[in-house]
């Protein structure tokens, strides 16, 4: 089978959105074209250089509807002969786009792809698509649906994680993110967002709160306690599914959960011949990909079975992995991953994660693959694994290896 290589990976900084950030006049199409144009320019691509653009996006309504991938291609500097495919695997949409592209290349369906995703959460609010899993009682009741914050607290309760543990992980994420920015570790991948006059309006991750400490986190109220205990009482639904828990321990709040932000990211993937044609060197090969389904109520434990599956499929063990990127949707997700595999926390999310920098849903999967690649190169390590939890009970993972 043909090898699939990563030739380049870029992302926009993550902005805080229309209400309190700098991107109030920027659309999801604009963020997408910023990334697509950067990949074209940086790699001197011409004409029908890539077979397709596969673009992840979760809330596919309004300006993010109507096959955003194709709209962005037409609005970009890419050739109109390149089609576009919009996909949605919730929080792993950007990763799934990369994985689909890699497997298309491996299967011989074209020499190269641009893959990634976008989410403009400040303009198209999360949940505004009215997903059936949440609003259709014939589905929601049968599947014991609860919101993701409740699921995160279920994980904390089931696996014994405390508020202090979650807050400590959040504080460390902030510290690492600041250190990474101070050390210019993201410089290779960051593409600034510009206004119509070509002036930078976003050149760093806006969401970070580097002054965060345990005291400031300790003053925050649990975000999902009332939702669980009072109205609409999702704890009762959770306890119907998991009666052995007796009560849900609500430990998550705004400071140890991922931030609502805007962002886009893209990865250029191709075979060996593609690189030779355009005179560019591959940076890594995509060694293995996977996706998995699991319990839709606890929902966010996907990184554990996804990692187990991808390691088995690749014939590898956890000790073969040098670095890990585990999306910080909530602190308990990462704590559970570290607990399950007994991995050194110093190898997980080395440069911070979504708690510190935000989680633009459709883009994050591609963001963490690019971040992982940059860090493998910076630290001169070889193999990395990226993984995400996914709404409604799924998980996804990607293993990359430097070449």
Tab-separated table of N, CA, C and O in Angstrom, residues 314-397:
chain	number	residue	atom	x	y	z
A	314	UNK	N	-1.776	-1.282	14.803
A	314	UNK	CA	-0.428	-0.945	14.332
A	314	UNK	C	0.622	-1.936	14.805
A	314	UNK	O	1.791	-1.832	14.405
A	315	UNK	N	0.234	-2.876	15.674
A	315	UNK	CA	1.201	-3.809	16.230
A	315	UNK	C	2.187	-3.128	17.157
A	315	UNK	O	3.372	-3.482	17.203
A	316	UNK	N	1.698	-2.143	17.930
A	316	UNK	CA	2.561	-1.358	18.809
A	316	UNK	C	2.073	-1.457	20.242
A	316	UNK	O	0.975	-1.938	20.509
A	317	UNK	N	2.886	-0.952	21.165
A	317	UNK	CA	2.486	-0.847	22.560
A	317	UNK	C	2.585	0.615	22.971
A	317	UNK	O	3.179	1.440	22.271
A	318	UNK	N	2.034	0.944	24.125
A	318	UNK	CA	2.042	2.329	24.585
A	318	UNK	C	3.465	2.847	24.768
A	318	UNK	O	3.742	4.043	24.586
A	319	UNK	N	4.393	1.965	25.074
A	319	UNK	CA	5.793	2.382	25.274
A	319	UNK	C	6.476	2.764	23.967
A	319	UNK	O	7.564	3.361	23.978
A	320	UNK	N	5.860	2.437	22.835
A	320	UNK	CA	6.421	2.811	21.536
A	320	UNK	C	6.130	4.266	21.178
A	320	UNK	O	6.679	4.786	20.202
A	321	UNK	N	5.268	4.917	21.942
A	321	UNK	CA	4.865	6.290	21.654
A	321	UNK	C	5.723	7.254	22.459
A	321	UNK	O	5.847	7.134	23.679
A	322	UNK	N	6.298	8.238	21.781
A	322	UNK	CA	7.173	9.206	22.441
A	322	UNK	C	6.410	10.393	23.022
A	322	UNK	O	6.803	10.936	24.059
A	323	UNK	N	5.362	10.834	22.337
A	323	UNK	CA	4.583	11.988	22.775
A	323	UNK	C	3.098	11.763	22.511
A	323	UNK	O	2.728	11.078	21.545
A	324	UNK	N	2.268	12.371	23.343
A	324	UNK	CA	0.817	12.228	23.224
A	324	UNK	C	0.151	13.603	23.175
A	324	UNK	O	0.541	14.516	23.908
A	325	UNK	N	-0.848	13.717	22.307
A	325	UNK	CA	-1.762	14.865	22.338
A	325	UNK	C	-3.159	14.305	22.601
A	325	UNK	O	-3.709	13.578	21.776
A	326	UNK	N	-3.697	14.625	23.773
A	326	UNK	CA	-5.030	14.166	24.173
A	326	UNK	C	-5.879	15.414	24.358
A	326	UNK	O	-5.622	16.211	25.261
A	327	UNK	N	-6.871	15.601	23.522
A	327	UNK	CA	-7.612	16.859	23.562
A	327	UNK	C	-8.229	17.114	24.940
A	327	UNK	O	-8.920	16.262	25.495
A	328	UNK	N	-7.978	18.313	25.445
A	328	UNK	CA	-8.460	18.693	26.769
A	328	UNK	C	-9.889	19.230	26.702
A	328	UNK	O	-10.160	20.377	27.066
A	329	UNK	N	-10.801	18.391	26.251
A	329	UNK	CA	-12.202	18.813	26.253
A	329	UNK	C	-12.634	19.153	27.674
A	329	UNK	O	-13.288	20.170	27.920
A	330	UNK	N	-12.262	18.294	28.599
A	330	UNK	CA	-12.456	18.492	30.035
A	330	UNK	C	-11.264	17.842	30.733
A	330	UNK	O	-10.681	16.893	30.217
A	331	UNK	N	-10.954	18.322	31.937
A	331	UNK	CA	-9.790	17.789	32.644
A	331	UNK	C	-9.890	16.289	32.867
A	331	UNK	O	-8.896	15.568	32.763
A	332	UNK	N	-11.079	15.783	33.182
A	332	UNK	CA	-11.225	14.361	33.494
A	332	UNK	C	-10.897	13.466	32.311
A	332	UNK	O	-10.506	12.309	32.498
A	333	UNK	N	-11.053	13.978	31.081
A	333	UNK	CA	-10.733	13.182	29.888
A	333	UNK	C	-9.245	12.843	29.876
A	333	UNK	O	-8.849	11.697	29.637
A	334	UNK	N	-8.420	13.836	30.137
A	334	UNK	CA	-6.972	13.625	30.138
A	334	UNK	C	-6.543	12.823	31.364
A	334	UNK	O	-5.678	11.937	31.277
A	335	UNK	N	-7.144	13.117	32.510
A	335	UNK	CA	-6.827	12.353	33.713
A	335	UNK	C	-7.130	10.875	33.521
A	335	UNK	O	-6.349	10.010	33.951
A	336	UNK	N	-8.237	10.565	32.882
A	336	UNK	CA	-8.594	9.157	32.646
A	336	UNK	C	-7.602	8.498	31.691
A	336	UNK	O	-7.197	7.344	31.893
A	337	UNK	N	-7.176	9.218	30.656
A	337	UNK	CA	-6.192	8.673	29.715
A	337	UNK	C	-4.894	8.349	30.442
A	337	UNK	O	-4.326	7.261	30.282
A	338	UNK	N	-4.418	9.277	31.255
A	338	UNK	CA	-3.168	9.064	31.987
A	338	UNK	C	-3.299	7.911	32.975
A	338	UNK	O	-2.361	7.118	33.152
A	339	UNK	N	-4.450	7.801	33.587
A	339	UNK	CA	-4.686	6.715	34.531
A	339	UNK	C	-4.711	5.361	33.821
A	339	UNK	O	-4.108	4.384	34.283
A	340	UNK	N	-5.400	5.294	32.687
A	340	UNK	CA	-5.584	4.026	31.983
A	340	UNK	C	-4.275	3.446	31.469
A	340	UNK	O	-4.065	2.225	31.482
A	341	UNK	N	-3.374	4.315	31.023
A	341	UNK	CA	-2.136	3.837	30.407
A	341	UNK	C	-0.902	4.070	31.274
A	341	UNK	O	0.201	3.685	30.884
A	342	UNK	N	-1.091	4.703	32.420
A	342	UNK	CA	0.010	4.994	33.332
A	342	UNK	C	1.152	5.679	32.596
A	342	UNK	O	2.338	5.346	32.769
A	343	UNK	N	0.809	6.660	31.753
A	343	UNK	CA	1.826	7.375	30.990
A	343	UNK	C	2.336	8.564	31.809
A	343	UNK	O	1.627	9.117	32.649
A	344	UNK	N	3.553	8.951	31.546
A	344	UNK	CA	4.171	10.082	32.212
A	344	UNK	C	3.452	11.360	31.792
A	344	UNK	O	3.410	11.681	30.586
A	345	UNK	N	2.878	12.129	32.708
A	345	UNK	CA	2.193	13.373	32.342
A	345	UNK	C	3.087	14.352	31.581
A	345	UNK	O	2.584	15.215	30.851
A	346	UNK	N	4.398	14.228	31.754
A	346	UNK	CA	5.317	15.118	31.049
A	346	UNK	C	5.341	14.860	29.545
A	346	UNK	O	5.865	15.681	28.780
A	347	UNK	N	4.776	13.732	29.114
A	347	UNK	CA	4.734	13.393	27.686
A	347	UNK	C	3.384	13.706	27.062
A	347	UNK	O	3.199	13.500	25.857
A	348	UNK	N	2.438	14.202	27.840
A	348	UNK	CA	1.071	14.442	27.371
A	348	UNK	C	0.822	15.947	27.280
A	348	UNK	O	0.981	16.672	28.260
A	349	UNK	N	0.441	16.413	26.087
A	349	UNK	CA	0.111	17.829	25.874
A	349	UNK	C	1.247	18.734	26.369
A	349	UNK	O	1.054	19.614	27.207
A	350	UNK	N	2.410	18.503	25.814
A	350	UNK	CA	3.630	19.177	26.250
A	350	UNK	C	3.497	20.698	26.199
A	350	UNK	O	4.046	21.410	27.038
A	351	UNK	N	2.755	21.201	25.212
A	351	UNK	CA	2.638	22.643	25.018
A	351	UNK	C	1.267	23.185	25.400
A	351	UNK	O	0.814	24.194	24.869
A	352	UNK	N	0.624	22.534	26.354
A	352	UNK	CA	-0.710	22.956	26.762
A	352	UNK	C	-1.769	22.396	25.831
A	352	UNK	O	-1.473	21.683	24.872
A	353	UNK	N	-3.023	22.724	26.131
A	353	UNK	CA	-4.096	22.170	25.322
A	353	UNK	C	-5.317	23.062	25.297
A	353	UNK	O	-5.237	24.275	25.538
A	354	UNK	N	-6.458	22.464	25.048
A	354	UNK	CA	-7.693	23.215	24.818
A	354	UNK	C	-8.214	23.917	26.058
A	354	UNK	O	-9.006	24.856	25.949
A	355	UNK	N	-7.829	23.469	27.251
A	355	UNK	CA	-8.225	24.198	28.461
A	355	UNK	C	-7.597	25.582	28.449
A	355	UNK	O	-8.239	26.582	28.801
A	356	UNK	N	-6.355	25.672	27.995
A	356	UNK	CA	-5.657	26.954	27.972
A	356	UNK	C	-5.936	27.753	26.707
A	356	UNK	O	-6.089	28.973	26.761
A	357	UNK	N	-6.009	27.072	25.559
A	357	UNK	CA	-6.049	27.784	24.285
A	357	UNK	C	-7.385	27.714	23.565
A	357	UNK	O	-7.606	28.438	22.596
A	358	UNK	N	-8.280	26.831	24.009
A	358	UNK	CA	-9.596	26.750	23.397
A	358	UNK	C	-9.748	25.576	22.444
A	358	UNK	O	-8.764	25.002	21.969
A	359	UNK	N	-10.998	25.262	22.141
A	359	UNK	CA	-11.359	24.068	21.377
A	359	UNK	C	-12.345	24.439	20.265
A	359	UNK	O	-13.553	24.322	20.444
A	360	UNK	N	-11.836	24.923	19.110
A	360	UNK	CA	-12.716	25.198	17.974
A	360	UNK	C	-13.121	23.871	17.319
A	360	UNK	O	-12.371	23.304	16.527
A	361	UNK	N	-14.284	23.385	17.639
A	361	UNK	CA	-14.673	21.987	17.474
A	361	UNK	C	-14.185	21.320	16.189
A	361	UNK	O	-13.526	20.284	16.231
A	362	UNK	N	-14.527	21.875	15.031
A	362	UNK	CA	-14.189	21.221	13.773
A	362	UNK	C	-12.726	21.268	13.409
A	362	UNK	O	-12.282	20.546	12.527
A	363	UNK	N	-11.958	22.128	14.075
A	363	UNK	CA	-10.546	22.317	13.742
A	363	UNK	C	-9.593	21.580	14.669
A	363	UNK	O	-8.461	21.270	14.286
A	364	UNK	N	-10.014	21.299	15.899
A	364	UNK	CA	-9.083	20.843	16.928
A	364	UNK	C	-8.334	19.568	16.556
A	364	UNK	O	-7.143	19.432	16.851
A	365	UNK	N	-8.996	18.629	15.912
A	365	UNK	CA	-8.328	17.381	15.538
A	365	UNK	C	-7.136	17.614	14.638
A	365	UNK	O	-6.086	16.964	14.780
A	366	UNK	N	-7.266	18.558	13.700
A	366	UNK	CA	-6.137	18.895	12.826
A	366	UNK	C	-5.100	19.722	13.578
A	366	UNK	O	-3.895	19.584	13.338
A	367	UNK	N	-5.563	20.580	14.502
A	367	UNK	CA	-4.637	21.388	15.295
A	367	UNK	C	-3.689	20.495	16.080
A	367	UNK	O	-2.465	20.704	16.083
A	368	UNK	N	-4.224	19.489	16.780
A	368	UNK	CA	-3.360	18.695	17.650
A	368	UNK	C	-2.425	17.784	16.854
A	368	UNK	O	-1.342	17.449	17.329
A	369	UNK	N	-2.818	17.407	15.634
A	369	UNK	CA	-1.882	16.653	14.786
A	369	UNK	C	-0.705	17.544	14.403
A	369	UNK	O	0.464	17.135	14.462
A	370	UNK	N	-0.987	18.793	14.026
A	370	UNK	CA	0.092	19.721	13.691
A	370	UNK	C	0.969	20.051	14.880
A	370	UNK	O	2.197	20.122	14.762
A	371	UNK	N	0.340	20.265	16.045
A	371	UNK	CA	1.101	20.543	17.259
A	371	UNK	C	2.010	19.378	17.617
A	371	UNK	O	3.165	19.557	18.020
A	372	UNK	N	1.486	18.165	17.472
A	372	UNK	CA	2.267	16.959	17.753
A	372	UNK	C	3.469	16.866	16.817
A	372	UNK	O	4.596	16.567	17.254
A	373	UNK	N	3.256	17.136	15.539
A	373	UNK	CA	4.346	17.074	14.574
A	373	UNK	C	5.429	18.100	14.901
A	373	UNK	O	6.629	17.781	14.910
A	374	UNK	N	5.015	19.319	15.191
A	374	UNK	CA	5.997	20.352	15.535
A	374	UNK	C	6.820	19.966	16.759
A	374	UNK	O	8.038	20.188	16.803
A	375	UNK	N	6.152	19.406	17.758
A	375	UNK	CA	6.864	19.060	18.990
A	375	UNK	C	7.779	17.861	18.800
A	375	UNK	O	8.868	17.801	19.389
A	376	UNK	N	7.381	16.892	17.989
A	376	UNK	CA	8.274	15.776	17.669
A	376	UNK	C	9.565	16.301	17.048
A	376	UNK	O	10.671	15.856	17.386
A	377	UNK	N	9.425	17.265	16.138
A	377	UNK	CA	10.611	17.835	15.489
A	377	UNK	C	11.438	18.657	16.474
A	377	UNK	O	12.668	18.545	16.505
A	378	UNK	N	10.780	19.463	17.273
A	378	UNK	CA	11.493	20.326	18.215
A	378	UNK	C	12.281	19.519	19.236
A	378	UNK	O	13.425	19.855	19.576
A	379	UNK	N	11.674	18.465	19.742
A	379	UNK	CA	12.306	17.656	20.788
A	379	UNK	C	13.082	16.466	20.234
A	379	UNK	O	13.595	15.649	21.008
A	380	UNK	N	13.139	16.358	18.892
A	380	UNK	CA	13.877	15.284	18.217
A	380	UNK	C	13.395	13.909	18.670
A	380	UNK	O	14.187	13.029	18.996
A	381	UNK	N	12.070	13.740	18.672
A	381	UNK	CA	11.471	12.432	18.954
A	381	UNK	C	10.812	11.897	17.697
A	381	UNK	O	10.662	12.620	16.704
A	382	UNK	N	10.402	10.641	17.728
A	382	UNK	CA	10.043	9.974	16.479
A	382	UNK	C	8.553	9.723	16.283
A	382	UNK	O	8.024	9.947	15.200
A	383	UNK	N	7.863	9.232	17.310
A	383	UNK	CA	6.492	8.729	17.121
A	383	UNK	C	5.540	9.429	18.079
A	383	UNK	O	5.825	9.565	19.276
A	384	UNK	N	4.411	9.873	17.543
A	384	UNK	CA	3.427	10.542	18.377
A	384	UNK	C	2.026	10.027	18.115
A	384	UNK	O	1.711	9.545	17.022
A	385	UNK	N	1.196	10.126	19.150
A	385	UNK	CA	-0.202	9.706	19.051
A	385	UNK	C	-1.096	10.869	19.447
A	385	UNK	O	-0.883	11.492	20.496
A	386	UNK	N	-2.082	11.174	18.597
A	386	UNK	CA	-3.080	12.195	18.901
A	386	UNK	C	-4.439	11.525	19.005
A	386	UNK	O	-4.767	10.630	18.212
A	387	UNK	N	-5.250	11.966	19.971
A	387	UNK	CA	-6.557	11.334	20.163
A	387	UNK	C	-7.541	12.324	20.765
A	387	UNK	O	-7.140	13.271	21.458
A	388	UNK	N	-8.819	12.115	20.490
A	388	UNK	CA	-9.876	12.974	21.002
A	388	UNK	C	-11.063	12.149	21.468
A	388	UNK	O	-11.372	11.088	20.901
A	389	UNK	N	-11.770	12.666	22.481
A	389	UNK	CA	-13.098	12.167	22.797
A	389	UNK	C	-14.084	12.834	21.845
A	389	UNK	O	-13.799	13.881	21.266
A	390	UNK	N	-15.261	12.223	21.683
A	390	UNK	CA	-16.219	12.703	20.681
A	390	UNK	C	-17.623	12.603	21.251
A	390	UNK	O	-17.990	11.606	21.873
A	391	UNK	N	-18.420	13.620	20.995
A	391	UNK	CA	-19.806	13.651	21.459
A	391	UNK	C	-20.579	12.428	20.991
A	391	UNK	O	-20.293	11.849	19.946
A	392	UNK	N	-21.553	12.034	21.778
A	392	UNK	CA	-22.462	10.898	21.543
A	392	UNK	C	-21.763	9.552	21.626
A	392	UNK	O	-22.323	8.535	21.244
A	393	UNK	N	-20.526	9.535	22.136
A	393	UNK	CA	-19.852	8.277	22.405
A	393	UNK	C	-19.031	7.743	21.258
A	393	UNK	O	-19.368	6.723	20.657
A	394	UNK	N	-17.939	8.422	20.934
A	394	UNK	CA	-16.994	7.938	19.934
A	394	UNK	C	-15.585	8.350	20.357
A	394	UNK	O	-15.396	9.135	21.277
A	395	UNK	N	-14.606	7.795	19.665
A	395	UNK	CA	-13.222	8.186	19.879
A	395	UNK	C	-12.474	8.063	18.568
A	395	UNK	O	-12.881	7.314	17.675
A	396	UNK	N	-11.387	8.810	18.423
A	396	UNK	CA	-10.568	8.734	17.212
A	396	UNK	C	-9.114	8.923	17.606
A	396	UNK	O	-8.806	9.529	18.647
A	397	UNK	N	-8.222	8.418	16.768
A	397	UNK	CA	-6.796	8.540	17.050
A	397	UNK	C	-5.997	8.473	15.757
A	397	UNK	O	-6.459	7.914	14.743
